[in-house]
């Protein structure tokens, strides 16, 4: 991934997950890409913070009733696919798990 200001290189390859994040609560909530994780074959991959900056998905404030489109990138071994996303609304939440095909 690159733009005119920086280059982000994966150690393996980037698995990019496109999501819609909705705030169904009554107060503004922050989304941080780096709070999201991916599990494949018993291994946990953290979201790549530099790639999140490049895709403008690093952190976003979401007001009640609004939603945003984000791309969360994980640096995984070449050919890795599937797995389970662990999605969190904060670094301290229990999160939810969402399976990937």
Short mmCIF file of C-alpha atoms in Angstrom, two decimals:
data_model
loop_
_atom_site.label_atom_id
_atom_site.label_comp_id
_atom_site.label_asym_id
_atom_site.label_seq_id
_atom_site.Cartn_x
_atom_site.Cartn_y
_atom_site.Cartn_z
CA UNK A 1 0.00 0.00 0.00
CA UNK A 2 1.35 3.41 -0.79
CA UNK A 3 0.54 7.00 -1.46
CA UNK A 4 2.75 9.96 -2.25
CA UNK A 5 3.78 10.36 1.40
CA UNK A 6 4.40 6.86 2.70
CA UNK A 7 4.75 3.22 1.76
CA UNK A 8 3.30 0.43 3.88
CA UNK A 9 4.80 -2.97 3.17
CA UNK A 10 3.45 -6.24 4.54
CA UNK A 11 5.82 -8.86 5.90
CA UNK A 12 3.52 -11.42 4.26
CA UNK A 13 0.50 -9.94 2.49
CA UNK A 14 -2.36 -7.70 3.54
CA UNK A 15 -5.77 -9.25 4.08
CA UNK A 16 -8.11 -6.24 3.84
CA UNK A 17 -11.51 -6.42 5.53
CA UNK A 18 -14.11 -3.88 4.38
CA UNK A 19 -16.77 -3.16 7.02
CA UNK A 20 -19.63 -0.86 7.85
CA UNK A 21 -19.45 0.26 11.48
CA UNK A 22 -22.72 1.58 12.93
CA UNK A 23 -23.29 3.36 16.22
CA UNK A 24 -26.60 2.04 17.56
CA UNK A 25 -26.10 3.68 20.97
CA UNK A 26 -27.06 7.05 22.40
CA UNK A 27 -23.58 8.64 22.60
CA UNK A 28 -20.69 9.23 20.22
CA UNK A 29 -18.29 6.30 20.06
CA UNK A 30 -14.78 6.03 18.66
CA UNK A 31 -13.72 3.31 16.24
CA UNK A 32 -10.05 2.31 16.31
CA UNK A 33 -8.77 -0.09 13.66
CA UNK A 34 -6.04 -1.31 15.99
CA UNK A 35 -8.64 -2.68 18.45
CA UNK A 36 -9.67 -5.29 15.86
CA UNK A 37 -8.06 -8.73 15.56
CA UNK A 38 -8.13 -11.69 13.18
CA UNK A 39 -7.74 -15.35 14.17
CA UNK A 40 -6.68 -17.89 11.55
CA UNK A 41 -5.69 -21.42 12.49
CA UNK A 42 -5.20 -20.66 16.18
CA UNK A 43 -3.01 -17.60 15.52
CA UNK A 44 -4.06 -14.03 16.28
CA UNK A 45 -3.16 -11.16 13.94
CA UNK A 46 -3.42 -7.54 14.99
CA UNK A 47 -4.67 -4.88 12.60
CA UNK A 48 -1.84 -3.00 10.92
CA UNK A 49 -1.89 0.55 12.27
CA UNK A 50 0.15 2.05 9.43
CA UNK A 51 -2.15 0.53 6.81
CA UNK A 52 -5.12 1.92 8.76
CA UNK A 53 -3.63 5.40 8.44
CA UNK A 54 -3.25 4.90 4.70
CA UNK A 55 -6.89 3.80 4.28
CA UNK A 56 -8.13 6.60 6.59
CA UNK A 57 -9.57 3.95 8.93
CA UNK A 58 -7.22 4.39 11.91
CA UNK A 59 -9.75 6.08 14.15
CA UNK A 60 -13.12 7.66 13.54
CA UNK A 61 -15.68 9.28 15.82
CA UNK A 62 -19.16 7.88 15.07
CA UNK A 63 -22.19 9.80 16.32
CA UNK A 64 -25.41 8.00 17.38
CA UNK A 65 -27.40 6.68 14.44
CA UNK A 66 -24.51 7.17 12.01
CA UNK A 67 -22.30 4.62 10.29
CA UNK A 68 -18.91 4.69 8.59
CA UNK A 69 -17.13 2.57 6.00
CA UNK A 70 -13.71 1.27 7.08
CA UNK A 71 -10.98 -1.00 5.77
CA UNK A 72 -9.01 -2.92 8.38
CA UNK A 73 -5.79 -4.54 7.13
CA UNK A 74 -4.08 -7.55 8.66
CA UNK A 75 -0.53 -8.63 7.76
CA UNK A 76 -0.87 -12.40 7.27
CA UNK A 77 1.25 -15.14 5.64
CA UNK A 78 0.82 -15.39 1.85
CA UNK A 79 -2.29 -17.35 0.90
CA UNK A 80 -3.95 -17.04 4.32
CA UNK A 81 -7.73 -16.69 4.19
CA UNK A 82 -10.87 -17.20 6.22
CA UNK A 83 -10.69 -17.08 9.97
CA UNK A 84 -12.63 -15.18 12.59
CA UNK A 85 -12.67 -11.45 13.21
CA UNK A 86 -12.69 -10.24 16.81
CA UNK A 87 -14.40 -6.86 16.66
CA UNK A 88 -14.22 -4.46 19.60
CA UNK A 89 -15.75 -1.09 20.40
CA UNK A 90 -12.84 -0.41 22.74
CA UNK A 91 -9.56 -2.02 23.74
CA UNK A 92 -11.24 -3.31 26.91
CA UNK A 93 -14.50 -4.74 25.53
CA UNK A 94 -15.15 -8.45 25.20
CA UNK A 95 -15.91 -7.93 21.52
CA UNK A 96 -17.84 -10.11 19.13
CA UNK A 97 -16.65 -12.78 16.74
CA UNK A 98 -17.55 -12.75 13.06
CA UNK A 99 -16.55 -15.59 10.76
CA UNK A 100 -14.93 -14.88 7.39
CA UNK A 101 -15.45 -17.12 4.35
#
